[in-house]
Tab-separated table of C-alpha atoms and ligand atoms in Angstrom:
chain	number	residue	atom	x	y	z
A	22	UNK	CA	0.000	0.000	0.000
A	23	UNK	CA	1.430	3.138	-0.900
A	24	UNK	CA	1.967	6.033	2.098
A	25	UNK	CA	0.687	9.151	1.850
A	26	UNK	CA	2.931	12.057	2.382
A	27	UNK	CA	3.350	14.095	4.861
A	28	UNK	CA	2.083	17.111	2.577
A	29	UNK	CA	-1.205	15.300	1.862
A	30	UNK	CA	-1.534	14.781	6.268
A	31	UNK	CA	-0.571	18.290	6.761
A	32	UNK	CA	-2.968	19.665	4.113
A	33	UNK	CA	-6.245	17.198	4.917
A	34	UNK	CA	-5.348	18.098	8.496
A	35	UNK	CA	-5.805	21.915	8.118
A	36	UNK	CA	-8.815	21.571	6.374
A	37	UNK	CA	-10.308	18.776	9.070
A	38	UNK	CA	-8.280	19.610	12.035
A	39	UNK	CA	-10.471	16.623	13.923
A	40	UNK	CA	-8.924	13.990	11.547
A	41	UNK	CA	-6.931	11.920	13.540
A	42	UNK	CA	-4.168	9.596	12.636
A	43	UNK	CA	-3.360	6.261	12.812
A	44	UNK	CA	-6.674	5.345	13.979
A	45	UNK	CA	-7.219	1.490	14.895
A	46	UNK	CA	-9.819	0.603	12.740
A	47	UNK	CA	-10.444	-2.494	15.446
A	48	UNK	CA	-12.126	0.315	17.994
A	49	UNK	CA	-14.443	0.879	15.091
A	50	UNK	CA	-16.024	-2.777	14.099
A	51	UNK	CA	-18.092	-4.778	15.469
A	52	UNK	CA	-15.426	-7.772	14.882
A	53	UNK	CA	-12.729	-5.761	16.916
A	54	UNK	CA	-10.470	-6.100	14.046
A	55	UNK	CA	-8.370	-3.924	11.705
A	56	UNK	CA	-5.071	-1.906	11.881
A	57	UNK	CA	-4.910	1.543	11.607
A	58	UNK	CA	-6.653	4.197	9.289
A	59	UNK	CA	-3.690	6.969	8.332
A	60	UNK	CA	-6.419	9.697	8.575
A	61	UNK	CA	-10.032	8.988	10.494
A	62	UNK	CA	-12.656	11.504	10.089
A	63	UNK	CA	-15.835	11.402	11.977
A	64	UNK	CA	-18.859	13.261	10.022
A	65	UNK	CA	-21.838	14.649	11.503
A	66	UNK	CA	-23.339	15.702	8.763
A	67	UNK	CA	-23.653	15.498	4.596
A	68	UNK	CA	-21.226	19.005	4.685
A	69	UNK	CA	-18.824	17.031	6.592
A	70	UNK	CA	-18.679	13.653	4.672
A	71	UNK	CA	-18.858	15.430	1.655
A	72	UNK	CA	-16.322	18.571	2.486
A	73	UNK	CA	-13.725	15.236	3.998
A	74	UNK	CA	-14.528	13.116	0.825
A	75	UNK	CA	-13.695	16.664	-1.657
A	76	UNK	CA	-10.759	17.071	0.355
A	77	UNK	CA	-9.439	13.531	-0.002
A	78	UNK	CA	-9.812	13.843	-3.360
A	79	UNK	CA	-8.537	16.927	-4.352
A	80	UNK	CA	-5.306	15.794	-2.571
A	81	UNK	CA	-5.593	12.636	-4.452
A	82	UNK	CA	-5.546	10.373	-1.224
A	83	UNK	CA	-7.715	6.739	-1.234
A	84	UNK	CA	-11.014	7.083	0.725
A	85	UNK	CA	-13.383	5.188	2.422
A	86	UNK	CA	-17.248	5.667	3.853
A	87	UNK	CA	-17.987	3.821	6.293
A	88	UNK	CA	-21.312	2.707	8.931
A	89	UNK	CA	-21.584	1.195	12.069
A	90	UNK	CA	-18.884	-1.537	11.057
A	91	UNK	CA	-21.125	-3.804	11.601
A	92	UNK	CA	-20.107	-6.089	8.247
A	93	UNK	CA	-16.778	-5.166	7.696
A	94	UNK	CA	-13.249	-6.535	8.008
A	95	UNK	CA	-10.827	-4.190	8.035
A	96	UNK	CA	-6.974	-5.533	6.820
A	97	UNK	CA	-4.612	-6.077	9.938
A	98	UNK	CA	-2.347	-3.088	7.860
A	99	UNK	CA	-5.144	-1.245	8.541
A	100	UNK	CA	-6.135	1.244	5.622
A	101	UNK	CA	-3.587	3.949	3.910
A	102	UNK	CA	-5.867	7.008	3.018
A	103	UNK	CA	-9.062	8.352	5.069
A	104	UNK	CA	-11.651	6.700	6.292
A	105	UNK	CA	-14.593	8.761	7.155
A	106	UNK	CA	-17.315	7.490	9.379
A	107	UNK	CA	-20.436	9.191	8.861
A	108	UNK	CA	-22.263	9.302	12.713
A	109	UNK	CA	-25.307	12.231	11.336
A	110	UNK	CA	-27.798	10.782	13.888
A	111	UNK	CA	-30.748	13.030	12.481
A	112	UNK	CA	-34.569	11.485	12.674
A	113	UNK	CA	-37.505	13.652	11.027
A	114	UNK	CA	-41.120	12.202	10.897
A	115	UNK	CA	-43.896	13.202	8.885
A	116	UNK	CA	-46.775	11.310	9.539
A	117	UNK	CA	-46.004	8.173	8.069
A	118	UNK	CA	-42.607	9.466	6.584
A	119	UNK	CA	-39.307	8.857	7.950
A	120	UNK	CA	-36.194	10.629	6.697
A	121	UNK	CA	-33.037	9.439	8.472
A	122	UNK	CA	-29.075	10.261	8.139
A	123	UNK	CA	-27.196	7.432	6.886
A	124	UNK	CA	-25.526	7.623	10.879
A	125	UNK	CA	-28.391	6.557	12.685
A	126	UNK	CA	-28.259	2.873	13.944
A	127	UNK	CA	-30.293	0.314	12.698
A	128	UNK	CA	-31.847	-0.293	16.149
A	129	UNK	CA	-32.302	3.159	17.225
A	130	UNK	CA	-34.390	3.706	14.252
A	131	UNK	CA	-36.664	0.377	14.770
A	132	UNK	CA	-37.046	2.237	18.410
A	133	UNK	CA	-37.510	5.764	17.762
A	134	UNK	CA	-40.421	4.792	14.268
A	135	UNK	CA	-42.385	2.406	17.290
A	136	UNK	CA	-41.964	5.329	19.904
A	137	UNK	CA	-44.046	7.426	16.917
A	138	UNK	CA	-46.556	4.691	16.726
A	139	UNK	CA	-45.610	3.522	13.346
A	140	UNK	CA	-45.328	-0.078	12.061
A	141	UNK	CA	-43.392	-1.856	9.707
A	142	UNK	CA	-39.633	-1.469	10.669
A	143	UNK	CA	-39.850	-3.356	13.822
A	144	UNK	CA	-37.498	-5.780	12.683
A	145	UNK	CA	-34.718	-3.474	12.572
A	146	UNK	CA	-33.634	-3.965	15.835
A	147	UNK	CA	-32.388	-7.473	14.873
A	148	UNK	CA	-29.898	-5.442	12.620
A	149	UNK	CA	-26.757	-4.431	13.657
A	150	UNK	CA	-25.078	-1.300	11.882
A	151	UNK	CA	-26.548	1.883	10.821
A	152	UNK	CA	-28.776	3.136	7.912
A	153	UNK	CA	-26.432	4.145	5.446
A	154	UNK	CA	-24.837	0.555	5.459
A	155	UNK	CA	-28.004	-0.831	5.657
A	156	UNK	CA	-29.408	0.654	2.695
A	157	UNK	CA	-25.852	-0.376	0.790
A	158	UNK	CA	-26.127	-3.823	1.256
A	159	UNK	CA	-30.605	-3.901	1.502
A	160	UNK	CA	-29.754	-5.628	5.239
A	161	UNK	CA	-33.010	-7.211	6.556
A	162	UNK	CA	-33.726	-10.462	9.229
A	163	UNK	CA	-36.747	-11.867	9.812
A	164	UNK	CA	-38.564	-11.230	7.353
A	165	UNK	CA	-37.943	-7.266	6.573
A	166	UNK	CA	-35.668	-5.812	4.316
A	167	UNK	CA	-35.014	-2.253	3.372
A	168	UNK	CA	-36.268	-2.556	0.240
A	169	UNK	CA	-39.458	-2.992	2.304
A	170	UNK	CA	-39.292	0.259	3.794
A	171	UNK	CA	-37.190	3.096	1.932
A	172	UNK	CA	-38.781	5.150	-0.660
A	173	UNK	CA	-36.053	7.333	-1.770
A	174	UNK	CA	-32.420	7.511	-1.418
A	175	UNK	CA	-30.256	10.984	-1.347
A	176	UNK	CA	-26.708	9.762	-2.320
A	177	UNK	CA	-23.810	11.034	-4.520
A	178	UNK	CA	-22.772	9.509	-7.486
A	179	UNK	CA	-18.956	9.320	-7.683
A	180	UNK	CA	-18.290	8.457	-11.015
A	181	UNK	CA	-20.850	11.057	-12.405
A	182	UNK	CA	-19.341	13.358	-9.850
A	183	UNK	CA	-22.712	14.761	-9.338
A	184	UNK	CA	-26.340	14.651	-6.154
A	185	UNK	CA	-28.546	12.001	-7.461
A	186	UNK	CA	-32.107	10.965	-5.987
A	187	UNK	CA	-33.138	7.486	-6.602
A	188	UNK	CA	-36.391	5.928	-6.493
A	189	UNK	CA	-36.874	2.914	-4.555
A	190	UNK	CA	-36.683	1.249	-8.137
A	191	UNK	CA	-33.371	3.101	-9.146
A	192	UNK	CA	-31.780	1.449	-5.682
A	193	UNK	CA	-32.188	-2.016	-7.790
A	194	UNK	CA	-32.441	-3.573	-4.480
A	195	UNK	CA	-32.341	-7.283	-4.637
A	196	UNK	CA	-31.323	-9.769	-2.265
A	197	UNK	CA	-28.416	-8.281	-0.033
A	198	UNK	CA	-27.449	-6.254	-2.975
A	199	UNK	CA	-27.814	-2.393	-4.557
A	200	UNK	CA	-26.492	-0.477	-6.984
A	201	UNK	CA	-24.714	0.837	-4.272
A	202	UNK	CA	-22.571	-2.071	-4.442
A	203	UNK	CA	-21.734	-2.013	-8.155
A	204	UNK	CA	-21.604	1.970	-8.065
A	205	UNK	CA	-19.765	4.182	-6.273
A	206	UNK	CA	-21.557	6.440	-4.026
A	207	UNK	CA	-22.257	8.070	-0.716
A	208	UNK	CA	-25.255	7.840	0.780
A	209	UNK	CA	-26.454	10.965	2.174
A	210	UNK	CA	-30.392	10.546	3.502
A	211	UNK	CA	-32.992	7.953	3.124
A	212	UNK	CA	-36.604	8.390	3.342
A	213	UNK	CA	-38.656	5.308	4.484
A	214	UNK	CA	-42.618	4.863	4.036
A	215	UNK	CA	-43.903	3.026	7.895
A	216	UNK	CA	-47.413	2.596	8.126
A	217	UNK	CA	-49.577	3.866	11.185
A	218	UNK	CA	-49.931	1.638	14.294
A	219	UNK	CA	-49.968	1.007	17.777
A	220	UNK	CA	-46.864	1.694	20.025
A	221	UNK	CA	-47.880	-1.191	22.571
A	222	UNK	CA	-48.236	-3.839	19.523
A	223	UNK	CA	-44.901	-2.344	17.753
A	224	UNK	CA	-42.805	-2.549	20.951
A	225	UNK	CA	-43.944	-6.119	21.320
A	226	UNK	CA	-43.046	-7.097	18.026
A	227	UNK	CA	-39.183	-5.453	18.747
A	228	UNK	CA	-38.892	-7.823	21.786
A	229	UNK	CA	-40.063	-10.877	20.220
A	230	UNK	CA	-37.718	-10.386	17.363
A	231	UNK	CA	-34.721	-9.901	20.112
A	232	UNK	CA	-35.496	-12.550	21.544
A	233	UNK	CA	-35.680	-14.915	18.267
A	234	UNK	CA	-32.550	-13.364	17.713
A	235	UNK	CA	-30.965	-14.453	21.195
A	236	UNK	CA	-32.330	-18.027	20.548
A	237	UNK	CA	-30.566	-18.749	16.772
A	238	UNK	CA	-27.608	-15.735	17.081
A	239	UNK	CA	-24.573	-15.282	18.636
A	240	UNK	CA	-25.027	-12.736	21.738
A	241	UNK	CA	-22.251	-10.676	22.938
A	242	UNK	CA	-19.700	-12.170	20.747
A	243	UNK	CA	-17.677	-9.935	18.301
A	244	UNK	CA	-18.972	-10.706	14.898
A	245	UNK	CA	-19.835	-8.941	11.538
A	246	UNK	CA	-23.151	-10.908	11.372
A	247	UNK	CA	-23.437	-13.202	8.687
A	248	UNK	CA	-19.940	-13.942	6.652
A	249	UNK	CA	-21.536	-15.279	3.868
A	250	UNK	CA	-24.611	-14.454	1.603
A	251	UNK	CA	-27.699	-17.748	1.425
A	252	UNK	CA	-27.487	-19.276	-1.844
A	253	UNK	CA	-29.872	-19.097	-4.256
A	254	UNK	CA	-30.509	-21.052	-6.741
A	255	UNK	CA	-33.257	-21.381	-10.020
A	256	UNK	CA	-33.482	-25.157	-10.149
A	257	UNK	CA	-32.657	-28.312	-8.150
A	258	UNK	CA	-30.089	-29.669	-10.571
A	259	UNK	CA	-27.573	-26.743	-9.022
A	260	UNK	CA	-27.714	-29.307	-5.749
A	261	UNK	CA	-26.721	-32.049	-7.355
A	262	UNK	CA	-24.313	-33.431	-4.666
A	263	UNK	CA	-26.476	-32.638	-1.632
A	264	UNK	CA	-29.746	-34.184	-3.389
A	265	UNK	CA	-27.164	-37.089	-4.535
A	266	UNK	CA	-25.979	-37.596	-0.524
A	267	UNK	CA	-29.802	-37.860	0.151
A	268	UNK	CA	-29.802	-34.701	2.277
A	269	UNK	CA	-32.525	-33.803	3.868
A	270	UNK	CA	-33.351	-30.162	1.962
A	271	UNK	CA	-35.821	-28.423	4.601
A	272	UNK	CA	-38.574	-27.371	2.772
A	273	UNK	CA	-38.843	-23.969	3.374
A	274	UNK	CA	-35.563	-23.696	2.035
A	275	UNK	CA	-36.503	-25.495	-1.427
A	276	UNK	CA	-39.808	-23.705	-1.530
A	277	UNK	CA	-37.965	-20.357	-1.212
A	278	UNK	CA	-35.210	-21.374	-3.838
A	279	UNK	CA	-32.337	-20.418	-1.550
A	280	UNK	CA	-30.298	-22.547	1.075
A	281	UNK	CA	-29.248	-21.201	4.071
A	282	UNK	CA	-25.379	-20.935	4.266
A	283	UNK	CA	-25.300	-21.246	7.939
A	284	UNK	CA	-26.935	-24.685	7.419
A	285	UNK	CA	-24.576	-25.750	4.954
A	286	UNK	CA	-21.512	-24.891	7.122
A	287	UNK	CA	-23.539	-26.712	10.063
A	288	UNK	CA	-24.235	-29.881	7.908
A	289	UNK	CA	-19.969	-29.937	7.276
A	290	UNK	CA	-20.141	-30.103	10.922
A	291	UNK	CA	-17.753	-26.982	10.972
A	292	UNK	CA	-19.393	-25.609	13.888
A	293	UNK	CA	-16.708	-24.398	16.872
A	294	UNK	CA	-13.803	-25.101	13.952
A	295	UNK	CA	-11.087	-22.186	14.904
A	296	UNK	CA	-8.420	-21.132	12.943
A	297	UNK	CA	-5.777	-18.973	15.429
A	298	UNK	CA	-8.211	-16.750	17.421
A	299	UNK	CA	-11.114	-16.921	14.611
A	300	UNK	CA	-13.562	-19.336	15.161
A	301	UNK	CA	-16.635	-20.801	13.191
A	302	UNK	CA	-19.531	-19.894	16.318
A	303	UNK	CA	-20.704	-23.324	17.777
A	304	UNK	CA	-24.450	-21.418	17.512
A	305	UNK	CA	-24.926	-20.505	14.512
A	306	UNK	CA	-22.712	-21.540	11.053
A	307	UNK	CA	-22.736	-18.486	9.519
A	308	UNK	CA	-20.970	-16.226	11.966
A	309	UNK	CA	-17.363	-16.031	12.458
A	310	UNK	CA	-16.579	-14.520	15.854
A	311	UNK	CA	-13.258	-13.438	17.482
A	312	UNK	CA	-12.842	-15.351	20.367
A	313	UNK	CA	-10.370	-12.299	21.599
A	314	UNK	CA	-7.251	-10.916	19.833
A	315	UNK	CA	-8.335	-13.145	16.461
A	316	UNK	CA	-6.468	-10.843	13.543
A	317	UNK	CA	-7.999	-10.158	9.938
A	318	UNK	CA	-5.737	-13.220	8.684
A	319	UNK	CA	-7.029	-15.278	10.840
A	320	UNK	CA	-11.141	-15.121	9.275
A	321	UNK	CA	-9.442	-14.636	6.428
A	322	UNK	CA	-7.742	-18.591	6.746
A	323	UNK	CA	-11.240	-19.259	8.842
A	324	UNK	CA	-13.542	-18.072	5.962
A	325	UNK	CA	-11.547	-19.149	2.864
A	326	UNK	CA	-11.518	-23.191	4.551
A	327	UNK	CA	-15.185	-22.852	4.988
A	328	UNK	CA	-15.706	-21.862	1.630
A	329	UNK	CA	-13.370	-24.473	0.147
A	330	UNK	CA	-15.095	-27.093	2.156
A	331	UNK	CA	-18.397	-26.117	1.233
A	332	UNK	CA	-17.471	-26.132	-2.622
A	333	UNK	CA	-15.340	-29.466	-2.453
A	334	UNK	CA	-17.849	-31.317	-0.108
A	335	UNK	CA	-21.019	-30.081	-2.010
A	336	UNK	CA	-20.174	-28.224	-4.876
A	337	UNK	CA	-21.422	-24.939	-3.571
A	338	UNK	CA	-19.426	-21.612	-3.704
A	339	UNK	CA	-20.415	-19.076	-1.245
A	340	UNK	CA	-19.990	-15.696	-1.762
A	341	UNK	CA	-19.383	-13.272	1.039
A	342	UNK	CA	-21.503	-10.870	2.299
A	343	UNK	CA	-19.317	-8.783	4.507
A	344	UNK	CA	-16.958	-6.017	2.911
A	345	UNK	CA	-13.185	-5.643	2.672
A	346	UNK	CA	-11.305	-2.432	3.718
A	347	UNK	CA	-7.451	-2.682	3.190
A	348	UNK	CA	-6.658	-5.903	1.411
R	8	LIG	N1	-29.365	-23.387	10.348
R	8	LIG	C1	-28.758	-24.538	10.775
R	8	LIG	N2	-27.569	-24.412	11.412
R	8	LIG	C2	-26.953	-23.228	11.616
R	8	LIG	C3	-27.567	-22.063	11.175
R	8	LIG	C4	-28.792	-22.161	10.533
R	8	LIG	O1	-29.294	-25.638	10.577
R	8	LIG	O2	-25.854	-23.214	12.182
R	8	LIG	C5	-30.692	-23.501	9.693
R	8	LIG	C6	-31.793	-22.946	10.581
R	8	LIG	O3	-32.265	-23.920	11.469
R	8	LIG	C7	-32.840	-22.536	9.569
R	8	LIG	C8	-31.997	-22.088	8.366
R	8	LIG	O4	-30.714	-22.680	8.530
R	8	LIG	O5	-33.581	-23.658	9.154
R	8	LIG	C9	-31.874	-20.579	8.273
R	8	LIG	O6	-31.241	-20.088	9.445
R	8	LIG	P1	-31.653	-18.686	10.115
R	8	LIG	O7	-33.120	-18.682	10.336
R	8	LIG	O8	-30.757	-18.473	11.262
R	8	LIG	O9	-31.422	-17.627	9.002
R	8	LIG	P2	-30.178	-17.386	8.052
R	8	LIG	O10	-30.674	-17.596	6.668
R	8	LIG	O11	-28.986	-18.147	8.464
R	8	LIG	C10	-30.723	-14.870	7.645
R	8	LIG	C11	-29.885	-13.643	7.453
R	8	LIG	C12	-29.562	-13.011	8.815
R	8	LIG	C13	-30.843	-12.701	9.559
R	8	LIG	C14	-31.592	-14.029	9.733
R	8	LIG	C15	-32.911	-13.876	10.471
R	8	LIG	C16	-28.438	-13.958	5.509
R	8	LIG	C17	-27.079	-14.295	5.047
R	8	LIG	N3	-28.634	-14.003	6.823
R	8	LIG	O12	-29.894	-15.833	8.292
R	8	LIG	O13	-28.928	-11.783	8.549
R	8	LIG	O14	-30.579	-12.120	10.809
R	8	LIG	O15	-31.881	-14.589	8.429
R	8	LIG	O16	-33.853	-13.317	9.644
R	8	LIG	O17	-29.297	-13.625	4.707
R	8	LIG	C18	-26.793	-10.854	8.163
R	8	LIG	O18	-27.194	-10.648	7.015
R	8	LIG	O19	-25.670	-10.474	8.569
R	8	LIG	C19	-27.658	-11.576	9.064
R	8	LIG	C20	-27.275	-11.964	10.260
């Protein structure tokens, strides 16, 4: 990775004199992994990420956006250029609009809409992270998605270099995917459609989805949620080897034409299987947790055997779900 020069520190620095250097990125994800960032910017609002992200550019430095770290593995080198974490916590409502800063956690927001007496993002208290990332990468459990939910998306479009507004259509949501992913941009606001309903009934519906989460999830551990995206398929020939071992598909998996990674990784009985301080979680196959000083090589080794397992044992490739910074 190429260092930047002590010019391009002195000069971001006078523009941002908050940026601070050498920031470990492992204070900032949810894994607890990831050296440092050479410049760390914290934004509180679209000025700031966008006046940082300018800057970065103009001085021809490597940048990156990023949420709650919630699905991201950060490279034990950590990341040479500037990472800017956008932590705009604004909430507006309008009767059944919502308009939210891409710094406002998932959670918060499932909290704050049932507080108002609206339904239909309950289940985003199951979601770690914040809105902006969850928008990126259409995040959803049990049953919601964003997709769901957000009507229009404020971003900016890198490559045009220009403030777009996209249309719930024009995210081309699809299943843990965006344009967001294919296209550069920063997301700057996102306005959700909730329906009206009853505070009592909506509250109750955010503690029965904690506490499905507590009975199939990893609690307390450091994870990035799932590692790997569930695999869809279009026909049953794609599962040749597990229909050939006379696996048991469960139905609702077959019925909904995509197969649960976790299950596959639990059917290779890698459950608990630990590679340094990186281990497979004994709960649930999916997550990778850091039993405690685990580095970014180590899920690296963890989550390339997995994946080599699953496509030598079953003919499956898995594709991940969480994001890079730094490799
Ligand atoms: N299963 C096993 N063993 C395991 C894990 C799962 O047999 O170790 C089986 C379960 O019994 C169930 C099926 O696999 O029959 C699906 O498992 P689960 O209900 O836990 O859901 P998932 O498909 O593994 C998805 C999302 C989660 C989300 C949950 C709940 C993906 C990759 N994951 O998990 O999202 O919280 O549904 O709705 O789509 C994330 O994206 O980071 C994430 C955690």
């Amino acid at each position: 990775m190429k260092q930047l020069s002590d010019q391009q520190i002195t000069d971001f620095k006078s523009a941002f004199p908050s940026a601070k250097e050498n920031e470990l990125m492992s204070s900032h994800t949810y894994l607890k992994i990831g050296g440092p960032a050479r410049l760390y910017v914290v934004a509180n609002s679209v000025d700031d990420v966008m006046g940082a992200f300018q800057k970065a550019k103009e001085l021809k430095m490597p940048w990156a956006v990023i949420g709650g770290g919630s699905n991201l593995l950060v490279a034990d080198e950590g990341f040479q250029g500037v990472v800017i974490q956008t932590m705009d916590r604004a909430i507006s409502f309008d009767e059944e609009t919502v308009t939210v800063a891409p710094g406002v956690f998932t959670g918060a927001l499932a909290k704050a809409t049932a507080d108002e007496g609206l339904t239909g993002f309950e289940w985003g208290a199951g979601v770690p992270g914040m809105i902006g990332g969850a928008v990126y990468g259409n995040a959803g459990c049990f049953g919601g998605e964003m997709k769901d939910c957000v009507t229009f998306v404020e971003a900016y479009d890198v490559k045009n270099e220009k403030g777009v507004v996209y249309s719930n259509a024009e995210c081309r949501f699809g299943y843990r995917d965006s344009r967001f992913k294919h296209e550069p941009h920063i997301i700057l606001k996102v306005t959700m459609k909730l329906q009206a309903g009853d505070r009592v009934e909506a509250r109750k519906k955010i503690d029965e989805i904690m506490s499905k989460r507590k009975d199939t999830q990893p609690q307390g551990a450091f994870t990035a949620g799932c590692m790997f995206k569930n695999v869809d398929f279009t026909n049953e020939s794609e599962l040749e080897k597990l229909i050939r071992e006379g696996d048991e598909i469960p139905p609702a998996m077959l019925q909904q034409k995509r197969i649960a990674a976790g299950w596959l990784i639990d059917k290779l009985a890698l459950k608990g299987k630990t590679i340094g301080k990186a281990q497979v979680s004994p709960v649930h196959g999916n997550f990778l947790v850091n039993l405690g000083g685990a580095t970014a090589q180590d899920v690296v080794a963890l989550s390339s055997f997995v994946k080599m397992k699953v496509r030598d044992d079953l003919g499956i490739l898995l594709e991940d779900e969480v994001q890079y910074l730094g490799f």
